[in-house]
mmCIF file of C-alpha atoms in Angstrom:
data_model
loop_
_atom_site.group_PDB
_atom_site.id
_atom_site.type_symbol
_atom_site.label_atom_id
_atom_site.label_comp_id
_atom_site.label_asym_id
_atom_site.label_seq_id
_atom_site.Cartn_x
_atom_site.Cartn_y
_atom_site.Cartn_z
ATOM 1 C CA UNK A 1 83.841 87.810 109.916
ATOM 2 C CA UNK A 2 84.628 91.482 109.288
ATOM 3 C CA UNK A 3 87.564 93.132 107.672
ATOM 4 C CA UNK A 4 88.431 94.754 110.748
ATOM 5 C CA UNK A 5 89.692 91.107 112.932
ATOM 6 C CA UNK A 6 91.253 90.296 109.771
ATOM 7 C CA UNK A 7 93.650 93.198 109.808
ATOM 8 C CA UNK A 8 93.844 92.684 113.652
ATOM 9 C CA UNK A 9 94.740 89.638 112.952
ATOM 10 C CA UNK A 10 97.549 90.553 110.452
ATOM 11 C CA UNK A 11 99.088 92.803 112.620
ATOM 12 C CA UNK A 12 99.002 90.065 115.686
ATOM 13 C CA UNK A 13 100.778 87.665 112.800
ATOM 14 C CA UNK A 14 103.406 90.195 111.841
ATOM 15 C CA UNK A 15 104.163 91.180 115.594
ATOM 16 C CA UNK A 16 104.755 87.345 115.821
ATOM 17 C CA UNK A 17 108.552 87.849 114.725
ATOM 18 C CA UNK A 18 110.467 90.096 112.497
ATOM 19 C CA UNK A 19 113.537 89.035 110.579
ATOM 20 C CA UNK A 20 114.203 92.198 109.426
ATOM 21 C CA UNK A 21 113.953 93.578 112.851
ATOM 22 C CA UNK A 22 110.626 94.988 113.072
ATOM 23 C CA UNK A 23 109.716 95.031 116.607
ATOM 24 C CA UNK A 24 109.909 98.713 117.772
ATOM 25 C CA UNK A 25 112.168 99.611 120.128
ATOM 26 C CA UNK A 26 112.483 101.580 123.209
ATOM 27 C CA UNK A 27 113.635 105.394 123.319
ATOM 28 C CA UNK A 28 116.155 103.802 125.440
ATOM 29 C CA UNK A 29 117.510 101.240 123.086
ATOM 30 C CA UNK A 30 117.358 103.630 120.291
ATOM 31 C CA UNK A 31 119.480 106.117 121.609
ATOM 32 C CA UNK A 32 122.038 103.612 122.033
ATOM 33 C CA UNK A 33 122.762 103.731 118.480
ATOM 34 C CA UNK A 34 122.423 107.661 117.885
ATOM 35 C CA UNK A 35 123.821 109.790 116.881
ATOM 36 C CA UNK A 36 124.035 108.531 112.724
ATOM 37 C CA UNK A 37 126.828 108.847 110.964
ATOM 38 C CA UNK A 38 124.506 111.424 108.596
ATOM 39 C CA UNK A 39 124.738 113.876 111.434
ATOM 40 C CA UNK A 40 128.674 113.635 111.553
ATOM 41 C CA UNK A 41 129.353 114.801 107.415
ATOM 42 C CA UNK A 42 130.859 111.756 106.347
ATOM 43 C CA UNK A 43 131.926 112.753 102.728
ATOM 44 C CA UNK A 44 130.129 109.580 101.938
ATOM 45 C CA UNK A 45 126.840 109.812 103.898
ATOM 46 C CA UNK A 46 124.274 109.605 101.137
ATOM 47 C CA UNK A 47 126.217 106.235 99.205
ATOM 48 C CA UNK A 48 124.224 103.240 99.657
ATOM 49 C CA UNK A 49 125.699 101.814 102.853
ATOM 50 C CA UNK A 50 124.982 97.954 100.647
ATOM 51 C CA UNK A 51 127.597 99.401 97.986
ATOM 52 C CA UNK A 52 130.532 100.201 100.674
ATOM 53 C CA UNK A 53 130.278 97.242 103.357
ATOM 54 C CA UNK A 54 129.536 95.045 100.012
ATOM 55 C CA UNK A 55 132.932 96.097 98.953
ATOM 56 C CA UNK A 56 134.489 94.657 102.217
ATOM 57 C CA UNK A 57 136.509 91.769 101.331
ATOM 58 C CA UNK A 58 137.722 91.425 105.746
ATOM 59 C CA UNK A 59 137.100 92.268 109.152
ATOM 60 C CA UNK A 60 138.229 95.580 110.881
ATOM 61 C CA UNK A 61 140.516 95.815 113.045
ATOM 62 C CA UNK A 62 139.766 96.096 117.053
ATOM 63 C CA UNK A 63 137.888 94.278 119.339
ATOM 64 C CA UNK A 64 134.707 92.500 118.589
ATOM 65 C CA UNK A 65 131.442 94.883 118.703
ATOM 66 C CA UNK A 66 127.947 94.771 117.368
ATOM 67 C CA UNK A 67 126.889 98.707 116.670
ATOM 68 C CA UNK A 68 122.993 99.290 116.249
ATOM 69 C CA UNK A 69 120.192 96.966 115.403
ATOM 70 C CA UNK A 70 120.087 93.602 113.445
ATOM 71 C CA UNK A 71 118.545 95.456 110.240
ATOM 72 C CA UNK A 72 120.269 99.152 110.639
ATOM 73 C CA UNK A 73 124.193 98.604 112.176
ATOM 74 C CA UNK A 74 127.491 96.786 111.511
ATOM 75 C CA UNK A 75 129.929 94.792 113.083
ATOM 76 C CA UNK A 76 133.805 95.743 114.306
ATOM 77 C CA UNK A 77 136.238 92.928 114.251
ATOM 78 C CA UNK A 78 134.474 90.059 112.957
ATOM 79 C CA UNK A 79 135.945 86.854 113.260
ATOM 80 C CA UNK A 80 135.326 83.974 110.045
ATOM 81 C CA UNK A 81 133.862 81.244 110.343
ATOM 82 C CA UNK A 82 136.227 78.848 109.322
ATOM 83 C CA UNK A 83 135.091 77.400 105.815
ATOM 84 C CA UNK A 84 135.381 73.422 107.409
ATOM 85 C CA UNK A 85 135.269 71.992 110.414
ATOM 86 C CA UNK A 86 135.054 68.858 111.974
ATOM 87 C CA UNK A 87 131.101 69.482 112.443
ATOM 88 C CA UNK A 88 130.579 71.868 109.928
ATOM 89 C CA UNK A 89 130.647 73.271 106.305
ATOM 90 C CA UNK A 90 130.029 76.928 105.302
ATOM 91 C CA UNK A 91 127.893 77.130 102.088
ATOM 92 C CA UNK A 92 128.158 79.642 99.343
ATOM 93 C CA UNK A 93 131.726 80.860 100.260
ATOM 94 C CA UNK A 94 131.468 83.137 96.773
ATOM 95 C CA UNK A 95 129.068 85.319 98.703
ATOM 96 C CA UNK A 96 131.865 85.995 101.712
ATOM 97 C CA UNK A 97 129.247 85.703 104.371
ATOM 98 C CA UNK A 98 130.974 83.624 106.408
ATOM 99 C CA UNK A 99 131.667 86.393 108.558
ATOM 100 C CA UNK A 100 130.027 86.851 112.080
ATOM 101 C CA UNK A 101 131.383 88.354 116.039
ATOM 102 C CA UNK A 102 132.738 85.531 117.735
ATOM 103 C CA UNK A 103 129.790 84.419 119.664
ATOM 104 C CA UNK A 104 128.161 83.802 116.817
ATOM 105 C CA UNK A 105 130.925 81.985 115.302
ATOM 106 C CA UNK A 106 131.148 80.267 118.870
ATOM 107 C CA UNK A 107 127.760 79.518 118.623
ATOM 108 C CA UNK A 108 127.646 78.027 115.056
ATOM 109 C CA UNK A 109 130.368 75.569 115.952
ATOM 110 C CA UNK A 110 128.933 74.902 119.367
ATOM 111 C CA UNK A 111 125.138 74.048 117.709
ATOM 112 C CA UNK A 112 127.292 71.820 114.958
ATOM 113 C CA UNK A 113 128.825 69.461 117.433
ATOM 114 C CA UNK A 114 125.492 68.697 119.100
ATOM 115 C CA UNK A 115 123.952 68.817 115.216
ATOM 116 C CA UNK A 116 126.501 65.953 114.709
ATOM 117 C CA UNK A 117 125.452 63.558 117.447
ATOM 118 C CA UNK A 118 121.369 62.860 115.554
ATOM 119 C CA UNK A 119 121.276 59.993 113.479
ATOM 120 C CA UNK A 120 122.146 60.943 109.641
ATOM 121 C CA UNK A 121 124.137 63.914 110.264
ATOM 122 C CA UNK A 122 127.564 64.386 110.663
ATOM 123 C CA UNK A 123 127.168 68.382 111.739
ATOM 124 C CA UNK A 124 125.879 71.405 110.060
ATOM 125 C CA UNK A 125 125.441 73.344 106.442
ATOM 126 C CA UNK A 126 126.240 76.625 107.479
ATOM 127 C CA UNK A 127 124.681 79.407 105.578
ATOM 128 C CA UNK A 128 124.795 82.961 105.492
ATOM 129 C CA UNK A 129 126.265 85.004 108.565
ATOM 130 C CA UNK A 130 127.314 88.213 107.827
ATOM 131 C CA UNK A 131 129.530 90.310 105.672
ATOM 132 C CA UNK A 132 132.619 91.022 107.215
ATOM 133 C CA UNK A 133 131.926 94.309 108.499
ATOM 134 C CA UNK A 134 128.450 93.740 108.543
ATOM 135 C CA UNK A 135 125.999 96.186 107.021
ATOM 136 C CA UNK A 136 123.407 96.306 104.206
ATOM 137 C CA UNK A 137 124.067 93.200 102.290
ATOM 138 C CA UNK A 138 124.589 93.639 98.470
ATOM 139 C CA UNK A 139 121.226 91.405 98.111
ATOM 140 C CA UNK A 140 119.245 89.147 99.622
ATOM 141 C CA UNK A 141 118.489 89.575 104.012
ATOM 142 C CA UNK A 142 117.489 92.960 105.224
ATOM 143 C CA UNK A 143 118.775 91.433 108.717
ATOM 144 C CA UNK A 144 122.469 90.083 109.494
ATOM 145 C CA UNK A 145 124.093 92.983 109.668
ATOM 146 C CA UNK A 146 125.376 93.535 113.216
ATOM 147 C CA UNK A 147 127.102 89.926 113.159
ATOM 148 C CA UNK A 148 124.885 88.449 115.600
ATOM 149 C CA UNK A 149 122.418 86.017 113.260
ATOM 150 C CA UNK A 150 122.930 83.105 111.378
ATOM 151 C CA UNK A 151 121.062 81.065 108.667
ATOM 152 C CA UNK A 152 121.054 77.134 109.707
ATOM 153 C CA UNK A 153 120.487 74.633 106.268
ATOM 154 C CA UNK A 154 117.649 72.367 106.769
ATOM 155 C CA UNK A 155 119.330 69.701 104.910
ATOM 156 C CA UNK A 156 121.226 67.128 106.492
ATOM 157 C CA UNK A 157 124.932 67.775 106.982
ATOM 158 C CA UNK A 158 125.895 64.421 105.695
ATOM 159 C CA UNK A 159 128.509 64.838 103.511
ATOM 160 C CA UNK A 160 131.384 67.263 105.201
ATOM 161 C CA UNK A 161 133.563 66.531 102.389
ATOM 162 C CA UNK A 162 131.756 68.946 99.553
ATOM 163 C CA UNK A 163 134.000 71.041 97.409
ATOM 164 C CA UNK A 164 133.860 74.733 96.740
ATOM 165 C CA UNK A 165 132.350 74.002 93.682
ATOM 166 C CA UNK A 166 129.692 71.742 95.140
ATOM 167 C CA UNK A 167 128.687 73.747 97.855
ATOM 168 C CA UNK A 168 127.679 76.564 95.004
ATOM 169 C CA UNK A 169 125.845 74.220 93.352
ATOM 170 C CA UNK A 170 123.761 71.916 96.013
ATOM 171 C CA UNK A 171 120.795 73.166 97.374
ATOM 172 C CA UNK A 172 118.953 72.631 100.934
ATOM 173 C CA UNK A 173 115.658 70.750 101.209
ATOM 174 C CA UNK A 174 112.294 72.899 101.927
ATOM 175 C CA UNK A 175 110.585 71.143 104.914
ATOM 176 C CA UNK A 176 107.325 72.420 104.359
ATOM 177 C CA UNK A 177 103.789 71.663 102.776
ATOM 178 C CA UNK A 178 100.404 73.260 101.684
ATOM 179 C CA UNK A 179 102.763 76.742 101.773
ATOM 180 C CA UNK A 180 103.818 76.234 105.092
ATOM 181 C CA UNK A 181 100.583 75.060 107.446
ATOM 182 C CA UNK A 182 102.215 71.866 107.756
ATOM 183 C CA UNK A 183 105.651 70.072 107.259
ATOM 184 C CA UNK A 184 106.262 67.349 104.636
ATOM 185 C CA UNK A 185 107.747 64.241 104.288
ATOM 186 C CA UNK A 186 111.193 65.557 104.679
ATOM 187 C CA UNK A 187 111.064 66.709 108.329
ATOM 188 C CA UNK A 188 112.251 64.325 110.926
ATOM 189 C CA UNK A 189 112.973 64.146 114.751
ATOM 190 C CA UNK A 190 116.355 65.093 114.339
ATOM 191 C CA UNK A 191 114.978 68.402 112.998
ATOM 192 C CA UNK A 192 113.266 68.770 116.144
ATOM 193 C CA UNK A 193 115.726 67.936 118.425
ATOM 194 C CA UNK A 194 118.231 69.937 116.590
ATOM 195 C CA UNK A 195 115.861 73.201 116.755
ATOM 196 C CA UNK A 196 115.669 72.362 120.118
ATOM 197 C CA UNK A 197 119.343 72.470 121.064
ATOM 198 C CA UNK A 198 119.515 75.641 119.311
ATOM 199 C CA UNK A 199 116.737 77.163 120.756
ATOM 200 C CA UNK A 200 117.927 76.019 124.438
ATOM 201 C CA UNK A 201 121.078 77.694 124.603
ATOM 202 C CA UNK A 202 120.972 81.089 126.412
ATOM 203 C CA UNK A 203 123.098 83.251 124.046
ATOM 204 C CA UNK A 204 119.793 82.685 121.649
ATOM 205 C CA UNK A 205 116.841 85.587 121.532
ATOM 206 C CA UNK A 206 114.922 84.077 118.932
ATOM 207 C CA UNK A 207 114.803 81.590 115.697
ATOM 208 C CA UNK A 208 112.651 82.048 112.744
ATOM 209 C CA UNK A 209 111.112 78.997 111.110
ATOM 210 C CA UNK A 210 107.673 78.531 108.797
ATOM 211 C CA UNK A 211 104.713 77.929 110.783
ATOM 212 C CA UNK A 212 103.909 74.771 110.111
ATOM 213 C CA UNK A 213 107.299 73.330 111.953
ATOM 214 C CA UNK A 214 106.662 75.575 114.821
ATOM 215 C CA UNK A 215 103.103 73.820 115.032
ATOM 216 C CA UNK A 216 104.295 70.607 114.695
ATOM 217 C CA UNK A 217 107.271 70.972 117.417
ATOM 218 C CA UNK A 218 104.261 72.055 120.003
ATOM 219 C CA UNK A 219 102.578 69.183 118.918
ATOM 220 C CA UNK A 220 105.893 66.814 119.847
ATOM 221 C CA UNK A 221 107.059 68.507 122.315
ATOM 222 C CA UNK A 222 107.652 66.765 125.679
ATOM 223 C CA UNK A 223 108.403 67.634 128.902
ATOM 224 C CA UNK A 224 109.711 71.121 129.984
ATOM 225 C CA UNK A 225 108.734 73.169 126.821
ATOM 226 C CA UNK A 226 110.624 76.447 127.674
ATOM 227 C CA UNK A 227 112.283 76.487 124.640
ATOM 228 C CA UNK A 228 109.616 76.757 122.349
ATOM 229 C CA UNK A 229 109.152 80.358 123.281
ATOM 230 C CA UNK A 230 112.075 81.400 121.188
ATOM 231 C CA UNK A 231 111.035 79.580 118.230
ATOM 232 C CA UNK A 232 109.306 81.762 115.693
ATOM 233 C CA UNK A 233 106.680 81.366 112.948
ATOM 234 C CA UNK A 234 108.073 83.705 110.093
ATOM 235 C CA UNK A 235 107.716 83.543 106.021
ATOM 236 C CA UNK A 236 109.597 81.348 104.041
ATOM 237 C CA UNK A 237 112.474 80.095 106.315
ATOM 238 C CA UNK A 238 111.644 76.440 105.056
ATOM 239 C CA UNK A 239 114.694 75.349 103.666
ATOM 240 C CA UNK A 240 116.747 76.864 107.122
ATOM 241 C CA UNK A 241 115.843 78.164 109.893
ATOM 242 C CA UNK A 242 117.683 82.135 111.015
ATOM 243 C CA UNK A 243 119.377 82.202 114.819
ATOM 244 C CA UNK A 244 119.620 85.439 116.846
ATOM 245 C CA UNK A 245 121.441 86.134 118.793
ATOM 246 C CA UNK A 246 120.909 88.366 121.809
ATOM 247 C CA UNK A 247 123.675 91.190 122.281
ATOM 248 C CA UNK A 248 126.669 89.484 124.399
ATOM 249 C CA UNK A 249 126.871 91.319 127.718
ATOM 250 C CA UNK A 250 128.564 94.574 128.081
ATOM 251 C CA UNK A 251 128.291 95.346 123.965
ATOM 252 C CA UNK A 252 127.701 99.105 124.408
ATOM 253 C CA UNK A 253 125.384 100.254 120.934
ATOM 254 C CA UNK A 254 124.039 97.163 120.400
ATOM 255 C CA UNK A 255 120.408 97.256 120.192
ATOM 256 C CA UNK A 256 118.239 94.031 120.981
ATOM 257 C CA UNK A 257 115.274 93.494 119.813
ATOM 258 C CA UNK A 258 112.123 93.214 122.312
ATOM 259 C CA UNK A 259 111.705 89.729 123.745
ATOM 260 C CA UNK A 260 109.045 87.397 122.285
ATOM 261 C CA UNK A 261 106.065 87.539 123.841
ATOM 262 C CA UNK A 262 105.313 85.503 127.396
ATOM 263 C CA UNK A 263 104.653 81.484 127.159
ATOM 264 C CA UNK A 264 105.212 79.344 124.535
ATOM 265 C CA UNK A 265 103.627 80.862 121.430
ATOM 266 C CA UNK A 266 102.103 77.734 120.335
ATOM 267 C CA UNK A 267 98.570 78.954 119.847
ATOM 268 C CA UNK A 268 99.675 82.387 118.359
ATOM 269 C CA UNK A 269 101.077 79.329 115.662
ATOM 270 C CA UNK A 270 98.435 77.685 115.179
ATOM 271 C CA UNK A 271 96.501 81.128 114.093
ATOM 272 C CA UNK A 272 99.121 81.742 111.496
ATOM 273 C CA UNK A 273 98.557 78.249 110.002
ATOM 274 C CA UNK A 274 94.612 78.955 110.268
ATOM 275 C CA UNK A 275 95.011 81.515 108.576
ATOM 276 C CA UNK A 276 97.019 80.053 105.646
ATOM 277 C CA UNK A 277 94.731 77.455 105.609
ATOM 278 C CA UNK A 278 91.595 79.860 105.785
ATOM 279 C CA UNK A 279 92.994 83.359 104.550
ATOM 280 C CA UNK A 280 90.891 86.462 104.858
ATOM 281 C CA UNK A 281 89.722 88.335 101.885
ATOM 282 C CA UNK A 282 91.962 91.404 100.842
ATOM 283 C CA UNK A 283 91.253 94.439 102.147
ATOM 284 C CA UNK A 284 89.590 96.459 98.855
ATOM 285 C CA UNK A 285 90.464 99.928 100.822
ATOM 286 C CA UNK A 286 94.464 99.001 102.100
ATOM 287 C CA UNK A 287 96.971 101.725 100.875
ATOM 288 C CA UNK A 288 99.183 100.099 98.116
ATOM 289 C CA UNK A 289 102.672 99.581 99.960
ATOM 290 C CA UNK A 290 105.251 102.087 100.248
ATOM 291 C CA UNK A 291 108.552 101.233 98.398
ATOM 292 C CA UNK A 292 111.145 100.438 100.761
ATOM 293 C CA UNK A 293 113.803 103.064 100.719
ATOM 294 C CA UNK A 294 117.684 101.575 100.577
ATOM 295 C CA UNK A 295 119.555 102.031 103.739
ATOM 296 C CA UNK A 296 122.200 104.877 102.999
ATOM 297 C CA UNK A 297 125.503 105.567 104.948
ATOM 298 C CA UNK A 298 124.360 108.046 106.749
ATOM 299 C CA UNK A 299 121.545 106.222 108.066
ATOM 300 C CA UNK A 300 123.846 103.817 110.257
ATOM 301 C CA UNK A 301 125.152 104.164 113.620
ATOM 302 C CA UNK A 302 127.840 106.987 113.652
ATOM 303 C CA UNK A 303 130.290 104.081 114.742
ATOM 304 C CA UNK A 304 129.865 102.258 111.358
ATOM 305 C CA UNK A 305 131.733 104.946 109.914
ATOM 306 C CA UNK A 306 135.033 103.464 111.573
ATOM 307 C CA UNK A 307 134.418 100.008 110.908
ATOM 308 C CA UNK A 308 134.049 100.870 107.475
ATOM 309 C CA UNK A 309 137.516 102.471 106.972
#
């Protein structure tokens, strides 16, 4: 095979899903979020915008409101996730990411309960949400900043009783084997079933998990199969799996990102895994990449410069 259905098939894989919010988006949904706040001579438009929503120990005041897009916006009057529940345990509370808009938080607690009826579990690990205004995060997710995703632990919930001090110490589980064409001994229905209930409720545009779990759910899937269309394949995302959320109805400035494509995605999958499995020479004449340039103030939605204050 040529170079040429390699890269096409590269490009297919990375149009797959983006978890740092790669899908373009229309003229229509970007002017939603215009104008920036560089365009308004905020005194601090050229600070990295990581630095001053890191910085952000609460939530602003007002009502609840996603502004932009899940990798360029913030988030007005986040609620917290509460750090236990009956169903649920936040994880790494030194990173204050706990933070999310209420649907999320609605969500979280919602996908817990039903987490907390499989066999071994007694609800969820909760990881990172959001900061509490949203934003660039200080490290880690490009993503998570408008308040509406959430990272799910893959290991069982089976101790709800962990301490502060244990939660910053235990890790999840990975799920995945030969670099994530297939899962390992670690996966088990209840991981199915519970991706399933998340990926079945209708506040949900999209989870990202490795490809080997989204292979094997196709493969033990049953019945109406629906749901499957919002799981998917994405790198790493083997020790949890990352919910978005579509914007709630009526949140002016929030910008969604463009549905998954038609059907059930199970054989656009199965391509990623081939070509784990079977991966194409490197391309001797690709450009190097391009440094990422960090997201500065004034590169936000002009709205971000209120929740900030």
């Amino acid at each position: 095979m040529t170079l040429r259905p390699f890269a096409a098939l590269a490009i297919l894989l990375f149009g797959l899903a983006a978890c740092s919010d790669g899908t373009p988006q229309s003229t229509t949904q970007a002017s939603a979020i215009l104008p920036t706040i560089g365009t308004s001579g905020h005194a601090k438009s050229n600070q990295p915008a990581k630095q001053l929503f890191g910085a952000k120990r609460n939530g602003s005041a007002g009502s609840p409101a996603p502004f932009g897009s899940y990798a360029k916006g913030c988030v007005a009057g986040a609620a917290q996730l509460a750090e236990t529940g009956p169903t649920w345990q936040a994880m790494r509370l030194s990173r204050n990411r706990n933070w999310a808009h209420p649907a999320t938080v609605d969500y979280v607690q919602d996908l817990s309960r039903a987490a907390a009826q499989q066999p071994g579990w007694n609800g969820l690990y909760v990881g990172d949400l959001s900061q509490p205004r949203g934003g660039p995060m200080l490290s880690g997710h490009a993503s998570h900043q408008i308040g509406l995703d959430a990272d799910i632990w893959l290991r069982p919930a089976d101790n709800l009783a962990l301490s502060v001090a244990q939660r910053e110490s235990i890790s999840s589980i990975s799920l995945r084997r030969n670099k994530g064409a297939f899962v390992n001994d670690n996966w088990t229905r209840q991981h199915h079933e519970i991706l399933k209930a998340a990926a079945s409720d209708p506040r949900v545009a999209r989870i990202f998990i490795f490809p080997g779990a989204k292979v094997q759910m196709c493969k033990d899937a049953k019945g109406d199969r629906s749901w499957l269309r919002k799981i998917r394949p994405w790198y790493g995302h083997h020790y949890h799996f990352h919910v978005r959320l579509a914007c709630p109805s009526g949140a002016k400035g929030c910008v969604d990102q463009a549905p998954p494509p038609a059907g059930d995605g199970c054989a656009d999958a199965q391509a990623w895994v081939n070509s784990i499995l079977n991966p194409p020479p490197p391309d001797p004449n690709a450009p190097p990449p391009k440094p990422k340039r960090q997201l500065l103030l004034a590169d936000l939605p002009q709205q971000c410069a209120a929740v900030l204050q």
